[in-house]
XYZ file of C-alpha atoms in Angstrom:
537
model
C -0.047 -0.022 0.010
C 1.053 3.547 -0.467
C 1.019 6.282 2.116
C 1.209 9.974 1.297
C 2.919 12.341 3.749
C 2.425 16.034 3.696
C 5.130 18.327 5.345
C 4.056 21.936 5.532
C 6.517 24.751 4.576
C 7.083 27.864 6.826
C 7.237 31.261 4.882
C 10.611 32.299 5.780
C 11.914 28.954 6.076
C 13.139 26.427 3.602
C 11.595 22.924 2.917
C 13.418 20.106 4.953
C 13.334 16.673 3.286
C 13.558 13.713 5.588
C 14.564 10.450 3.995
C 16.640 7.495 5.383
C 19.967 7.060 3.432
C 20.200 3.896 1.383
C 22.757 1.397 2.456
C 24.895 1.523 -0.737
C 27.176 4.412 -1.616
C 25.561 6.975 -3.833
C 27.040 7.486 -7.318
C 28.887 10.602 -8.193
C 25.750 11.945 -10.025
C 23.561 11.763 -6.823
C 26.454 13.124 -4.695
C 26.637 16.126 -7.050
C 22.959 17.211 -7.617
C 20.847 14.387 -6.271
C 19.781 13.097 -9.734
C 20.817 9.672 -10.990
C 23.052 8.967 -13.873
C 21.436 10.158 -17.107
C 21.203 6.725 -18.936
C 19.744 4.827 -15.952
C 16.554 2.986 -17.098
C 13.304 4.824 -16.227
C 14.939 7.953 -14.967
C 13.347 11.334 -15.631
C 14.912 14.603 -14.814
C 11.773 15.866 -13.307
C 11.613 14.867 -9.693
C 8.049 13.558 -9.757
C 8.693 11.164 -12.635
C 12.003 10.073 -11.077
C 10.035 9.247 -8.000
C 7.280 7.425 -9.833
C 9.814 5.342 -11.768
C 11.450 3.504 -8.862
C 9.326 4.057 -5.657
C 12.717 4.083 -3.853
C 12.679 0.283 -3.413
C 16.166 -0.554 -2.045
C 17.560 2.345 -4.065
C 17.944 0.235 -7.315
C 17.872 1.741 -9.844
C 18.839 5.073 -8.463
C 16.207 7.729 -8.070
C 16.214 11.447 -7.138
C 17.907 11.483 -3.548
C 18.506 14.972 -2.383
C 19.474 13.876 1.044
C 22.486 12.042 -0.279
C 24.166 14.954 -1.995
C 27.754 15.630 -0.927
C 28.828 18.823 0.751
C 31.491 21.519 -0.160
C 34.721 19.813 -1.457
C 33.185 16.316 -1.668
C 30.466 17.742 -3.655
C 32.846 19.617 -6.002
C 34.909 16.510 -6.593
C 31.721 14.464 -7.399
C 30.345 17.297 -9.836
C 33.724 17.487 -11.657
C 33.907 13.679 -12.033
C 30.397 13.492 -13.310
C 30.921 16.459 -15.795
C 34.054 14.624 -17.096
C 32.015 11.368 -17.697
C 30.991 10.538 -21.103
C 27.423 9.980 -19.960
C 27.225 13.718 -19.112
C 28.453 14.691 -22.653
C 25.978 12.397 -24.455
C 23.085 12.930 -22.155
C 20.422 15.623 -22.239
C 21.712 19.283 -22.226
C 19.740 20.046 -19.113
C 21.718 17.477 -17.201
C 24.905 19.303 -17.813
C 23.199 22.511 -16.652
C 22.070 20.962 -13.429
C 25.590 19.423 -12.769
C 27.154 22.860 -13.256
C 24.612 24.557 -11.091
C 25.115 22.069 -8.348
C 28.862 22.594 -8.773
C 28.310 26.282 -8.214
C 26.422 25.705 -5.076
C 29.142 23.324 -3.628
C 31.821 26.019 -4.479
C 29.851 28.389 -2.434
C 29.640 25.775 0.380
C 33.339 25.581 0.224
C 33.791 29.346 0.321
C 34.997 29.623 -3.270
C 32.780 32.365 -4.764
C 35.065 32.983 -7.791
C 34.892 29.307 -8.750
C 31.116 29.472 -8.254
C 30.853 32.215 -10.761
C 32.805 30.152 -13.246
C 30.394 27.235 -12.673
C 27.292 29.485 -13.229
C 28.709 30.592 -16.487
C 29.506 26.931 -17.475
C 25.841 26.147 -16.728
C 24.686 28.908 -19.032
C 26.950 27.828 -21.623
C 25.680 24.252 -21.491
C 22.135 25.594 -22.008
C 23.256 27.155 -25.280
C 20.339 28.326 -27.447
C 18.019 26.755 -24.995
C 18.750 29.626 -22.551
C 16.242 31.728 -24.572
C 13.394 29.362 -23.969
C 10.939 31.162 -21.642
C 10.364 28.165 -19.492
C 14.217 27.764 -18.837
C 14.601 31.528 -18.438
C 12.070 31.717 -15.615
C 13.135 28.639 -13.819
C 16.877 27.510 -14.069
C 17.825 30.953 -15.589
C 16.535 32.585 -12.376
C 18.403 30.047 -10.160
C 21.651 30.785 -11.974
C 21.032 34.561 -11.591
C 20.422 34.146 -7.707
C 23.597 31.969 -7.474
C 25.594 34.605 -9.311
C 24.207 37.304 -7.036
C 25.260 35.372 -3.892
C 28.774 34.776 -5.330
C 29.172 38.514 -6.235
C 28.210 39.499 -2.631
C 30.804 37.087 -1.328
C 33.199 38.809 -3.608
C 32.336 42.280 -2.246
C 30.955 43.265 -5.662
C 27.740 44.476 -4.025
C 26.660 46.811 -6.780
C 26.680 44.099 -9.420
C 24.996 41.589 -7.102
C 22.033 44.081 -6.408
C 21.411 44.329 -10.174
C 21.452 40.626 -10.752
C 19.216 39.977 -7.707
C 16.785 42.609 -9.092
C 16.710 40.925 -12.352
C 15.875 37.519 -10.718
C 13.251 39.018 -8.617
C 11.596 40.674 -11.567
C 11.567 37.555 -13.680
C 9.408 35.442 -11.217
C 7.343 38.128 -9.421
C 4.609 35.724 -8.331
C 6.812 33.190 -6.464
C 7.358 33.483 -2.772
C 10.464 31.299 -2.977
C 12.170 33.645 -5.648
C 11.060 36.838 -3.981
C 12.308 35.589 -0.633
C 15.865 34.838 -1.901
C 15.972 38.050 -3.884
C 14.994 40.173 -0.918
C 17.590 38.440 1.202
C 20.235 39.545 -1.290
C 18.811 43.002 -1.685
C 18.724 43.486 2.073
C 22.551 43.589 2.043
C 21.925 47.316 1.834
C 19.510 48.999 4.157
C 18.383 51.641 1.673
C 14.838 50.986 0.317
C 15.046 51.841 -3.344
C 12.165 51.150 -5.724
C 13.310 47.685 -6.932
C 13.694 46.522 -3.371
C 10.431 48.135 -2.436
C 8.652 46.279 -5.213
C 10.011 42.974 -3.959
C 8.916 43.693 -0.351
C 5.499 44.564 -1.698
C 5.140 41.456 -3.736
C 6.313 39.214 -0.985
C 3.893 40.495 1.686
C 0.987 40.209 -0.692
C 1.869 36.719 -1.707
C 2.632 35.429 1.908
C 0.798 36.884 4.794
C 3.578 35.508 7.045
C 5.960 37.884 5.434
C 4.218 41.079 6.624
C 6.310 41.545 9.609
C 9.522 41.017 7.706
C 8.349 43.735 5.220
C 7.607 46.097 8.203
C 11.019 45.412 9.680
C 12.727 46.289 6.396
C 10.794 49.518 6.140
C 11.827 50.323 9.637
C 15.475 49.644 8.887
C 15.117 51.907 5.702
C 13.913 54.840 7.953
C 10.298 54.592 6.623
C 8.836 54.635 10.111
C 5.172 55.505 9.226
C 5.015 52.858 6.418
C 6.535 50.317 8.835
C 3.986 51.121 11.530
C 1.147 50.978 9.050
C 2.251 47.192 8.310
C 2.699 46.304 11.865
C -0.294 47.989 13.394
C -3.073 45.513 12.252
C -1.382 42.514 13.888
C 0.052 44.436 16.844
C -3.207 46.065 17.808
C -5.980 43.783 16.316
C -9.673 45.095 16.642
C -10.453 41.755 18.085
C -8.048 39.475 20.055
C -8.239 36.218 18.171
C -5.060 34.811 19.685
C -4.894 33.101 23.026
C -2.524 34.623 25.500
C -0.310 31.518 25.382
C -0.144 31.440 21.647
C 0.822 35.083 21.499
C 4.151 34.425 23.003
C 4.655 31.297 20.944
C 3.874 32.834 17.505
C 4.314 36.633 17.813
C 7.856 37.601 18.887
C 7.648 40.860 16.818
C 5.449 42.688 19.207
C 8.273 44.552 21.102
C 9.640 45.586 17.633
C 6.133 46.840 16.657
C 6.106 48.959 19.879
C 9.329 50.376 18.958
C 8.219 51.078 15.365
C 5.183 52.945 16.705
C 7.481 55.035 18.779
C 9.713 55.902 15.810
C 6.672 56.786 13.815
C 5.676 59.320 16.553
C 2.629 57.346 17.710
C 3.163 57.339 21.475
C -0.318 56.212 22.129
C 0.057 53.133 19.680
C 3.457 52.312 21.257
C 2.018 52.358 24.814
C -0.962 50.267 23.613
C 1.278 47.572 22.234
C 3.323 47.463 25.540
C 0.080 47.236 27.396
C -1.099 44.397 25.294
C 2.166 42.435 25.728
C 2.078 42.943 29.540
C -1.559 41.992 29.967
C -1.092 38.725 27.916
C 2.196 37.890 29.812
C 0.327 38.225 33.076
C -2.488 36.008 31.918
C -0.221 33.535 30.397
C 2.047 33.367 33.458
C -0.930 32.524 35.602
C -1.938 29.656 33.261
C 1.525 28.290 33.096
C 1.835 28.303 36.841
C -1.463 26.352 37.231
C -0.044 23.743 34.723
C 2.360 22.718 37.421
C 5.294 22.484 34.851
C 8.480 20.936 36.156
C 10.474 24.177 35.383
C 12.406 26.467 37.710
C 9.993 29.020 38.945
C 7.032 27.482 36.956
C 4.826 27.303 40.043
C 5.115 31.080 40.699
C 3.018 33.163 38.305
C 5.078 36.330 38.865
C 8.337 34.398 37.839
C 6.645 33.076 34.797
C 5.257 36.438 33.854
C 8.739 38.014 34.245
C 10.184 35.315 31.993
C 7.511 36.017 29.361
C 8.285 39.797 29.554
C 11.942 39.331 29.110
C 11.888 40.151 25.267
C 9.962 43.273 25.844
C 12.301 44.404 28.792
C 15.254 44.038 26.363
C 13.531 46.426 23.975
C 12.152 48.757 26.615
C 15.100 51.172 26.819
C 14.955 51.788 23.071
C 11.227 51.951 22.960
C 11.172 54.563 25.790
C 14.113 56.460 24.161
C 12.315 56.578 20.807
C 9.139 57.862 22.451
C 11.107 60.489 24.445
C 12.934 61.598 21.226
C 9.795 61.855 19.254
C 8.377 64.011 22.010
C 11.302 66.438 21.900
C 13.230 65.245 24.868
C 16.633 64.299 23.477
C 18.374 64.500 26.824
C 15.784 62.104 28.470
C 16.149 59.780 25.400
C 19.901 59.597 25.814
C 19.559 58.898 29.575
C 17.034 56.112 28.951
C 19.096 54.558 26.134
C 22.137 54.566 28.471
C 20.298 52.905 31.260
C 21.335 49.473 29.774
C 24.530 48.207 28.180
C 22.821 45.731 25.815
C 20.578 46.528 22.942
C 18.526 44.093 20.792
C 18.867 45.618 17.153
C 22.164 47.201 16.030
C 20.784 48.777 12.755
C 17.821 50.484 14.650
C 20.126 51.520 17.426
C 22.507 53.228 15.000
C 19.633 55.191 13.549
C 18.413 56.227 17.034
C 21.958 57.370 17.872
C 22.266 59.204 14.731
C 19.169 61.266 15.649
C 20.329 61.854 19.067
C 23.664 63.260 17.903
C 21.763 65.599 15.671
C 19.667 66.925 18.511
C 22.355 67.005 21.240
C 25.447 69.396 21.300
C 28.637 67.555 21.276
C 29.555 68.415 24.847
C 26.296 66.771 26.076
C 26.767 63.424 24.298
C 27.612 60.600 26.633
C 28.396 56.868 26.328
C 27.021 55.157 23.217
C 26.024 58.487 21.764
C 29.635 59.614 21.576
C 30.305 56.748 19.095
C 29.986 57.251 15.334
C 26.937 55.578 14.167
C 28.868 54.148 11.190
C 30.958 52.120 13.512
C 27.692 50.816 15.271
C 26.159 49.995 12.046
C 29.382 48.104 10.903
C 28.877 45.596 13.687
C 25.523 44.707 12.124
C 27.148 44.289 8.774
C 29.726 42.004 10.181
C 26.843 39.722 11.355
C 25.292 39.822 7.759
C 28.589 38.986 6.242
C 29.039 36.145 8.553
C 25.672 34.702 7.529
C 26.608 34.900 3.904
C 29.857 33.000 4.546
C 27.721 30.223 6.047
C 25.938 29.291 2.899
C 23.854 26.212 3.395
C 23.885 24.297 0.130
C 20.956 21.974 1.046
C 18.862 25.003 1.590
C 19.760 26.557 -1.794
C 19.007 23.250 -3.572
C 15.534 23.288 -2.001
C 14.729 26.986 -2.419
C 15.898 27.664 -5.914
C 13.520 27.168 -8.898
C 13.882 23.674 -10.454
C 14.151 23.091 -14.219
C 10.765 23.657 -16.003
C 9.632 22.622 -19.477
C 6.323 23.212 -21.317
C 5.929 19.476 -21.546
C 6.651 18.831 -17.819
C 3.666 20.633 -16.289
C 0.554 19.270 -14.781
C -2.587 20.434 -16.612
C -4.184 23.498 -15.281
C -7.538 21.991 -14.549
C -9.927 20.749 -11.870
C -8.706 17.754 -9.850
C -9.662 14.454 -11.290
C -8.554 11.009 -10.524
C -8.823 7.908 -8.347
C -6.508 6.324 -5.645
C -3.610 8.660 -5.062
C -4.395 12.310 -4.569
C -5.346 13.725 -7.998
C -3.490 16.639 -9.657
C -5.006 20.005 -10.403
C -6.982 22.651 -8.471
C -9.934 22.564 -6.354
C -11.846 25.229 -4.272
C -14.454 25.486 -1.596
C -16.190 28.131 0.411
C -15.230 27.993 4.234
C -17.592 28.880 6.997
C -15.479 31.932 7.692
C -16.431 33.342 4.324
C -13.024 32.814 2.871
C -12.378 30.584 -0.196
C -9.937 27.806 -0.028
C -7.994 27.074 -3.124
C -5.349 24.304 -3.601
C -3.348 22.952 -6.473
C -1.683 19.641 -6.533
C 1.192 18.802 -8.900
C 3.058 15.554 -9.505
C 5.542 16.646 -12.180
C 5.289 20.413 -11.924
C 8.015 22.290 -9.845
C 6.944 23.777 -6.445
C 7.282 27.189 -8.013
C 4.821 26.305 -10.909
C 2.422 24.821 -8.349
C 2.564 28.079 -6.400
C 1.709 29.958 -9.433
C -1.113 27.888 -10.626
C -2.780 28.108 -7.251
C -2.565 31.963 -7.487
C -3.846 31.907 -11.053
C -6.918 29.848 -9.927
C -7.491 32.588 -7.263
C -7.392 35.181 -9.923
C -9.713 33.341 -12.190
C -12.337 33.057 -9.393
C -11.979 36.690 -8.402
C -12.604 37.877 -11.804
C -15.538 35.501 -12.387
C -17.021 36.888 -9.237
C -16.675 40.435 -10.560
C -13.911 41.302 -8.129
C -10.676 43.022 -8.991
C -8.474 41.221 -6.487
C -7.954 38.931 -3.600
C -6.315 38.900 -0.234
C -4.394 35.875 0.996
C -5.378 35.400 4.678
C -3.600 31.959 5.075
C -1.064 30.101 3.057
C 0.654 26.684 3.265
C 3.049 25.052 0.844
C 3.529 21.249 0.937
C 5.950 18.682 -0.289
C 4.227 15.230 -0.864
C 6.220 12.097 -0.277
C 5.363 8.600 -1.104
C 6.436 5.656 1.141
C 6.003 2.003 0.242
C 5.248 -0.264 3.180
C 4.763 -3.887 3.870
C 2.460 -4.787 6.795
C 2.954 -1.377 8.038
C 6.681 -1.268 7.898
C 8.422 1.174 5.602
C 10.359 -0.322 2.744
C 13.223 1.697 1.216
C 13.379 5.462 0.964
C 10.394 7.730 0.581
C 10.182 9.203 -2.883
C 8.724 12.502 -4.069
C 5.062 12.456 -5.030
C 4.765 16.098 -5.844
C 3.884 19.465 -4.368
C 0.722 21.370 -3.213
C -0.005 24.937 -2.287
C -3.085 25.855 -0.403
C -4.408 29.380 0.212
C -7.452 30.852 2.039
C -8.435 34.051 0.165
C -10.982 36.964 0.549
C -12.101 38.569 -2.752
C -12.061 42.331 -2.873
C -13.770 44.765 -5.196
C -10.682 47.054 -5.321
C -6.977 46.585 -4.898
C -6.531 49.591 -2.593
C -6.023 47.185 0.272
C -2.173 47.042 0.664
C -2.409 43.219 0.935
C -4.444 42.680 -2.115
C -3.166 40.967 -5.238
C -4.412 42.461 -8.567
C -6.257 39.512 -10.233
C -6.151 40.981 -13.733
C -2.403 41.626 -13.605
C -1.729 38.198 -12.288
C -4.046 36.457 -14.714
C -2.475 38.340 -17.644
C 1.055 37.390 -16.570
C 0.455 33.606 -15.925
C -2.440 32.391 -18.119
C -0.134 32.416 -21.133
C 2.350 30.170 -19.226
C -0.224 27.607 -17.897
C -3.480 27.709 -19.690
C -3.367 25.770 -22.834
C -5.724 26.759 -25.709
C -8.637 24.341 -26.096
C -8.353 22.256 -29.330
C -11.321 22.623 -31.682
C -13.535 19.695 -31.632
C -13.711 17.567 -34.755
């Protein structure tokens, strides 16, 4: 029997594939990019078909096994050996592209950005005239651009990196995956220029979980009122829909929201967020104490409340200082800022110090305010550089768009089929008034599945006479197939496909800052996914 297993994706997180390693040593091909040798019987490049061809039984013949890729130098050696093999030369051109792309990722893992750029160019050369194919350009072409941008940043060629990252983001504007990677690269600089603002805007419309990230970037760019406008609906909801315990598990951005309100000059809003955090902490502290948890201080409500308020207390000096500064009390703001020796956010701290220095005469500056903000901000840059130095190849393999082809797409049609979950889209009205839409693909890439789900939402909006839709909830899934015998798993799980599910609210206008323009999206994607109906004979 077969069992399908769905593993949900988080928005700012990457997919984690879990699969037990087979006993035999993986081939150089699998060690390089996870795909088997080109001429292996039944093998297809597209993951879904590769999975269907073998079901992972004992790993013979080899199938797509991403968990068995090698890392860094070992990955480089495997890719170089595979590329030198006659099977690579005689196999499909796309295979040489994926091998070189994998080589670039392994070079980045090994901290060899110059070599990674060479591998990216080799991948483009392997594509040859196929590089102009629109399906290649918006899939593997985008992946190569993103890899190039990462390598350029690592080589301190920031201006070139920004240009390439912008190009990648613009090429696939309806993909959360692509926009997230592009934004990470564009965020190397705090300045909020129009291309970066466009990526932020697209990402928060496509994924409600990205709203706080967008607000944070606005804050870092000094656009305080815009940032507070994004934070405010979740920080000060008209109706409290979240339990006090869940608030502290799922919303760690509230102290930042209070600081943002202060920077925007909204003292009342800032105080209201702080009051909300405090009230919820007190209620949650009492509940946790009643649970009789075997934790130090867990039986004492005040101790639990204090622990829950710790993140707010770390932010409190900066929140208070920002409110005092906005109220015209620069000296009081300096005193409050210096009441601690640790601060939670270096970029925001540097901006606060910059304004304090502008308000205070040099002879009145003390402590941290005496330091040039450039030096303070440099510490944050060091942290960003360290993150880029720790490139995780497995994450890049998962997040970058996979090869796409016009002939390797599930049909854009209603779900139909028996047995295993059918492919295609379906939708239904929820009791909440929202409409739930999902699309399931077996051979389509996860990015294509994302886009076809959105395209269906746009179709439904336009059919209902609405101009747009707001995504209230979103989940992206990886579907795995596992063969079992009497309930015991046999062999490795294999990929069965992908699914995206969204809950949407249709809106008559797109003035809502979270609304997706249905006409714009439909015009962009229907040419890619909707096939003309053949005339009946």
